[in-house]
């Protein structure tokens, strides 16, 4: 909830789509100690997730710079929260600024 409130409604709607896809699949994360990345095999390709969870090579992350299904799944498997600052700054919810007229 805290994360959802920290990003724009549009960004949250994109992430909700990723969450729906993630719930239908199970991901295996294989650590490559040389590159400090997790390899995630899919039907057609292998994605690479940075071990610090700040980037993924999947199309969603590359296009939106928001936590993708792979990052979200990893956090769920590890029972950790997604840090509120783990996305591109332009998605931050700045609607809390009051405008005086």
mmCIF file with all atom_site columns, C-alpha atoms in Angstrom:
data_model
loop_
_atom_site.group_PDB
_atom_site.id
_atom_site.type_symbol
_atom_site.label_atom_id
_atom_site.label_alt_id
_atom_site.label_comp_id
_atom_site.label_asym_id
_atom_site.label_entity_id
_atom_site.label_seq_id
_atom_site.pdbx_PDB_ins_code
_atom_site.Cartn_x
_atom_site.Cartn_y
_atom_site.Cartn_z
_atom_site.occupancy
_atom_site.B_iso_or_equiv
_atom_site.pdbx_formal_charge
_atom_site.auth_seq_id
_atom_site.auth_comp_id
_atom_site.auth_asym_id
_atom_site.auth_atom_id
_atom_site.pdbx_PDB_model_num
ATOM 1   C CA . UNK A 1 1   ? 0.000  0.000   0.000   1.00 0.00 ? 1   UNK A CA 1
ATOM 2   C CA . UNK A 1 2   ? 2.810  2.382   0.929   1.00 0.00 ? 2   UNK A CA 1
ATOM 3   C CA . UNK A 1 3   ? 4.484  1.706   -2.414  1.00 0.00 ? 3   UNK A CA 1
ATOM 4   C CA . UNK A 1 4   ? 1.226  2.200   -4.346  1.00 0.00 ? 4   UNK A CA 1
ATOM 5   C CA . UNK A 1 5   ? 0.702  5.570   -2.689  1.00 0.00 ? 5   UNK A CA 1
ATOM 6   C CA . UNK A 1 6   ? 4.212  6.709   -3.588  1.00 0.00 ? 6   UNK A CA 1
ATOM 7   C CA . UNK A 1 7   ? 3.743  6.430   -7.377  1.00 0.00 ? 7   UNK A CA 1
ATOM 8   C CA . UNK A 1 8   ? 1.329  7.933   -9.871  1.00 0.00 ? 8   UNK A CA 1
ATOM 9   C CA . UNK A 1 9   ? -2.014 6.195   -10.483 1.00 0.00 ? 9   UNK A CA 1
ATOM 10  C CA . UNK A 1 10  ? -0.929 5.403   -14.053 1.00 0.00 ? 10  UNK A CA 1
ATOM 11  C CA . UNK A 1 11  ? 2.306  3.777   -12.866 1.00 0.00 ? 11  UNK A CA 1
ATOM 12  C CA . UNK A 1 12  ? 0.367  1.759   -10.289 1.00 0.00 ? 12  UNK A CA 1
ATOM 13  C CA . UNK A 1 13  ? -2.079 0.554   -12.960 1.00 0.00 ? 13  UNK A CA 1
ATOM 14  C CA . UNK A 1 14  ? 0.879  -0.679  -15.050 1.00 0.00 ? 14  UNK A CA 1
ATOM 15  C CA . UNK A 1 15  ? 2.293  -2.506  -12.036 1.00 0.00 ? 15  UNK A CA 1
ATOM 16  C CA . UNK A 1 16  ? -1.088 -4.086  -11.286 1.00 0.00 ? 16  UNK A CA 1
ATOM 17  C CA . UNK A 1 17  ? -0.997 -5.608  -14.777 1.00 0.00 ? 17  UNK A CA 1
ATOM 18  C CA . UNK A 1 18  ? 2.426  -7.082  -13.978 1.00 0.00 ? 18  UNK A CA 1
ATOM 19  C CA . UNK A 1 19  ? 1.140  -8.457  -10.670 1.00 0.00 ? 19  UNK A CA 1
ATOM 20  C CA . UNK A 1 20  ? -1.740 -10.217 -12.453 1.00 0.00 ? 20  UNK A CA 1
ATOM 21  C CA . UNK A 1 21  ? 0.713  -11.871 -14.849 1.00 0.00 ? 21  UNK A CA 1
ATOM 22  C CA . UNK A 1 22  ? 3.089  -12.753 -12.014 1.00 0.00 ? 22  UNK A CA 1
ATOM 23  C CA . UNK A 1 23  ? 0.356  -14.533 -10.052 1.00 0.00 ? 23  UNK A CA 1
ATOM 24  C CA . UNK A 1 24  ? -0.149 -16.976 -12.930 1.00 0.00 ? 24  UNK A CA 1
ATOM 25  C CA . UNK A 1 25  ? 3.512  -18.030 -13.043 1.00 0.00 ? 25  UNK A CA 1
ATOM 26  C CA . UNK A 1 26  ? 6.298  -19.297 -10.861 1.00 0.00 ? 26  UNK A CA 1
ATOM 27  C CA . UNK A 1 27  ? 9.813  -17.970 -11.319 1.00 0.00 ? 27  UNK A CA 1
ATOM 28  C CA . UNK A 1 28  ? 13.089 -19.652 -10.481 1.00 0.00 ? 28  UNK A CA 1
ATOM 29  C CA . UNK A 1 29  ? 15.941 -17.277 -9.728  1.00 0.00 ? 29  UNK A CA 1
ATOM 30  C CA . UNK A 1 30  ? 19.397 -18.701 -10.395 1.00 0.00 ? 30  UNK A CA 1
ATOM 31  C CA . UNK A 1 31  ? 22.239 -16.537 -9.093  1.00 0.00 ? 31  UNK A CA 1
ATOM 32  C CA . UNK A 1 32  ? 25.196 -16.010 -11.410 1.00 0.00 ? 32  UNK A CA 1
ATOM 33  C CA . UNK A 1 33  ? 27.965 -15.058 -8.977  1.00 0.00 ? 33  UNK A CA 1
ATOM 34  C CA . UNK A 1 34  ? 30.278 -13.793 -11.736 1.00 0.00 ? 34  UNK A CA 1
ATOM 35  C CA . UNK A 1 35  ? 27.816 -11.196 -13.060 1.00 0.00 ? 35  UNK A CA 1
ATOM 36  C CA . UNK A 1 36  ? 25.891 -10.685 -9.793  1.00 0.00 ? 36  UNK A CA 1
ATOM 37  C CA . UNK A 1 37  ? 22.611 -11.268 -11.598 1.00 0.00 ? 37  UNK A CA 1
ATOM 38  C CA . UNK A 1 38  ? 19.769 -13.713 -11.253 1.00 0.00 ? 38  UNK A CA 1
ATOM 39  C CA . UNK A 1 39  ? 18.883 -15.602 -14.411 1.00 0.00 ? 39  UNK A CA 1
ATOM 40  C CA . UNK A 1 40  ? 15.166 -16.180 -14.922 1.00 0.00 ? 40  UNK A CA 1
ATOM 41  C CA . UNK A 1 41  ? 14.297 -18.585 -17.712 1.00 0.00 ? 41  UNK A CA 1
ATOM 42  C CA . UNK A 1 42  ? 11.073 -18.140 -19.647 1.00 0.00 ? 42  UNK A CA 1
ATOM 43  C CA . UNK A 1 43  ? 9.720  -20.054 -22.618 1.00 0.00 ? 43  UNK A CA 1
ATOM 44  C CA . UNK A 1 44  ? 11.602 -17.978 -25.189 1.00 0.00 ? 44  UNK A CA 1
ATOM 45  C CA . UNK A 1 45  ? 14.366 -16.119 -23.391 1.00 0.00 ? 45  UNK A CA 1
ATOM 46  C CA . UNK A 1 46  ? 16.361 -15.724 -20.202 1.00 0.00 ? 46  UNK A CA 1
ATOM 47  C CA . UNK A 1 47  ? 15.994 -12.473 -18.303 1.00 0.00 ? 47  UNK A CA 1
ATOM 48  C CA . UNK A 1 48  ? 18.668 -11.091 -16.026 1.00 0.00 ? 48  UNK A CA 1
ATOM 49  C CA . UNK A 1 49  ? 17.758 -9.423  -12.763 1.00 0.00 ? 49  UNK A CA 1
ATOM 50  C CA . UNK A 1 50  ? 20.462 -7.465  -10.946 1.00 0.00 ? 50  UNK A CA 1
ATOM 51  C CA . UNK A 1 51  ? 21.158 -9.026  -7.576  1.00 0.00 ? 51  UNK A CA 1
ATOM 52  C CA . UNK A 1 52  ? 20.393 -5.702  -5.866  1.00 0.00 ? 52  UNK A CA 1
ATOM 53  C CA . UNK A 1 53  ? 16.968 -5.788  -7.610  1.00 0.00 ? 53  UNK A CA 1
ATOM 54  C CA . UNK A 1 54  ? 17.433 -2.390  -9.245  1.00 0.00 ? 54  UNK A CA 1
ATOM 55  C CA . UNK A 1 55  ? 17.096 -3.533  -12.875 1.00 0.00 ? 55  UNK A CA 1
ATOM 56  C CA . UNK A 1 56  ? 15.788 -6.324  -15.064 1.00 0.00 ? 56  UNK A CA 1
ATOM 57  C CA . UNK A 1 57  ? 16.267 -7.010  -18.766 1.00 0.00 ? 57  UNK A CA 1
ATOM 58  C CA . UNK A 1 58  ? 12.563 -7.695  -19.405 1.00 0.00 ? 58  UNK A CA 1
ATOM 59  C CA . UNK A 1 59  ? 10.588 -5.443  -21.751 1.00 0.00 ? 59  UNK A CA 1
ATOM 60  C CA . UNK A 1 60  ? 8.382  -4.010  -18.988 1.00 0.00 ? 60  UNK A CA 1
ATOM 61  C CA . UNK A 1 61  ? 11.277 -2.811  -16.862 1.00 0.00 ? 61  UNK A CA 1
ATOM 62  C CA . UNK A 1 62  ? 13.170 -1.499  -19.881 1.00 0.00 ? 62  UNK A CA 1
ATOM 63  C CA . UNK A 1 63  ? 10.129 0.473   -21.081 1.00 0.00 ? 63  UNK A CA 1
ATOM 64  C CA . UNK A 1 64  ? 8.771  1.827   -17.786 1.00 0.00 ? 64  UNK A CA 1
ATOM 65  C CA . UNK A 1 65  ? 11.596 1.624   -15.213 1.00 0.00 ? 65  UNK A CA 1
ATOM 66  C CA . UNK A 1 66  ? 9.118  0.292   -12.675 1.00 0.00 ? 66  UNK A CA 1
ATOM 67  C CA . UNK A 1 67  ? 9.448  -2.916  -10.674 1.00 0.00 ? 67  UNK A CA 1
ATOM 68  C CA . UNK A 1 68  ? 8.498  -5.736  -13.055 1.00 0.00 ? 68  UNK A CA 1
ATOM 69  C CA . UNK A 1 69  ? 6.885  -9.110  -12.350 1.00 0.00 ? 69  UNK A CA 1
ATOM 70  C CA . UNK A 1 70  ? 10.349 -10.588 -11.774 1.00 0.00 ? 70  UNK A CA 1
ATOM 71  C CA . UNK A 1 71  ? 11.343 -7.992  -9.168  1.00 0.00 ? 71  UNK A CA 1
ATOM 72  C CA . UNK A 1 72  ? 7.931  -8.219  -7.488  1.00 0.00 ? 72  UNK A CA 1
ATOM 73  C CA . UNK A 1 73  ? 8.072  -12.024 -7.436  1.00 0.00 ? 73  UNK A CA 1
ATOM 74  C CA . UNK A 1 74  ? 11.561 -12.006 -5.930  1.00 0.00 ? 74  UNK A CA 1
ATOM 75  C CA . UNK A 1 75  ? 10.424 -9.678  -3.139  1.00 0.00 ? 75  UNK A CA 1
ATOM 76  C CA . UNK A 1 76  ? 7.415  -11.907 -2.438  1.00 0.00 ? 76  UNK A CA 1
ATOM 77  C CA . UNK A 1 77  ? 9.560  -15.059 -2.351  1.00 0.00 ? 77  UNK A CA 1
ATOM 78  C CA . UNK A 1 78  ? 12.020 -13.373 0.019   1.00 0.00 ? 78  UNK A CA 1
ATOM 79  C CA . UNK A 1 79  ? 9.200  -11.796 2.067   1.00 0.00 ? 79  UNK A CA 1
ATOM 80  C CA . UNK A 1 80  ? 10.681 -8.309  1.692   1.00 0.00 ? 80  UNK A CA 1
ATOM 81  C CA . UNK A 1 81  ? 9.101  -4.970  0.831   1.00 0.00 ? 81  UNK A CA 1
ATOM 82  C CA . UNK A 1 82  ? 9.721  -3.219  -2.454  1.00 0.00 ? 82  UNK A CA 1
ATOM 83  C CA . UNK A 1 83  ? 11.562 -0.013  -1.505  1.00 0.00 ? 83  UNK A CA 1
ATOM 84  C CA . UNK A 1 84  ? 9.495  3.069   -2.299  1.00 0.00 ? 84  UNK A CA 1
ATOM 85  C CA . UNK A 1 85  ? 12.409 4.656   -4.183  1.00 0.00 ? 85  UNK A CA 1
ATOM 86  C CA . UNK A 1 86  ? 13.013 1.681   -6.485  1.00 0.00 ? 86  UNK A CA 1
ATOM 87  C CA . UNK A 1 87  ? 11.598 3.268   -9.613  1.00 0.00 ? 87  UNK A CA 1
ATOM 88  C CA . UNK A 1 88  ? 12.338 6.150   -11.958 1.00 0.00 ? 88  UNK A CA 1
ATOM 89  C CA . UNK A 1 89  ? 11.764 9.513   -10.317 1.00 0.00 ? 89  UNK A CA 1
ATOM 90  C CA . UNK A 1 90  ? 9.280  10.684  -12.949 1.00 0.00 ? 90  UNK A CA 1
ATOM 91  C CA . UNK A 1 91  ? 6.759  8.133   -11.569 1.00 0.00 ? 91  UNK A CA 1
ATOM 92  C CA . UNK A 1 92  ? 6.774  9.637   -8.095  1.00 0.00 ? 92  UNK A CA 1
ATOM 93  C CA . UNK A 1 93  ? 3.418  10.811  -6.917  1.00 0.00 ? 93  UNK A CA 1
ATOM 94  C CA . UNK A 1 94  ? 3.708  14.550  -6.540  1.00 0.00 ? 94  UNK A CA 1
ATOM 95  C CA . UNK A 1 95  ? -0.006 15.149  -6.150  1.00 0.00 ? 95  UNK A CA 1
ATOM 96  C CA . UNK A 1 96  ? 0.446  16.062  -2.509  1.00 0.00 ? 96  UNK A CA 1
ATOM 97  C CA . UNK A 1 97  ? 1.604  19.596  -3.342  1.00 0.00 ? 97  UNK A CA 1
ATOM 98  C CA . UNK A 1 98  ? -1.068 22.148  -2.441  1.00 0.00 ? 98  UNK A CA 1
ATOM 99  C CA . UNK A 1 99  ? -1.734 24.929  -4.906  1.00 0.00 ? 99  UNK A CA 1
ATOM 100 C CA . UNK A 1 100 ? -2.786 28.286  -3.500  1.00 0.00 ? 100 UNK A CA 1
ATOM 101 C CA . UNK A 1 101 ? -5.096 30.408  -5.573  1.00 0.00 ? 101 UNK A CA 1
#
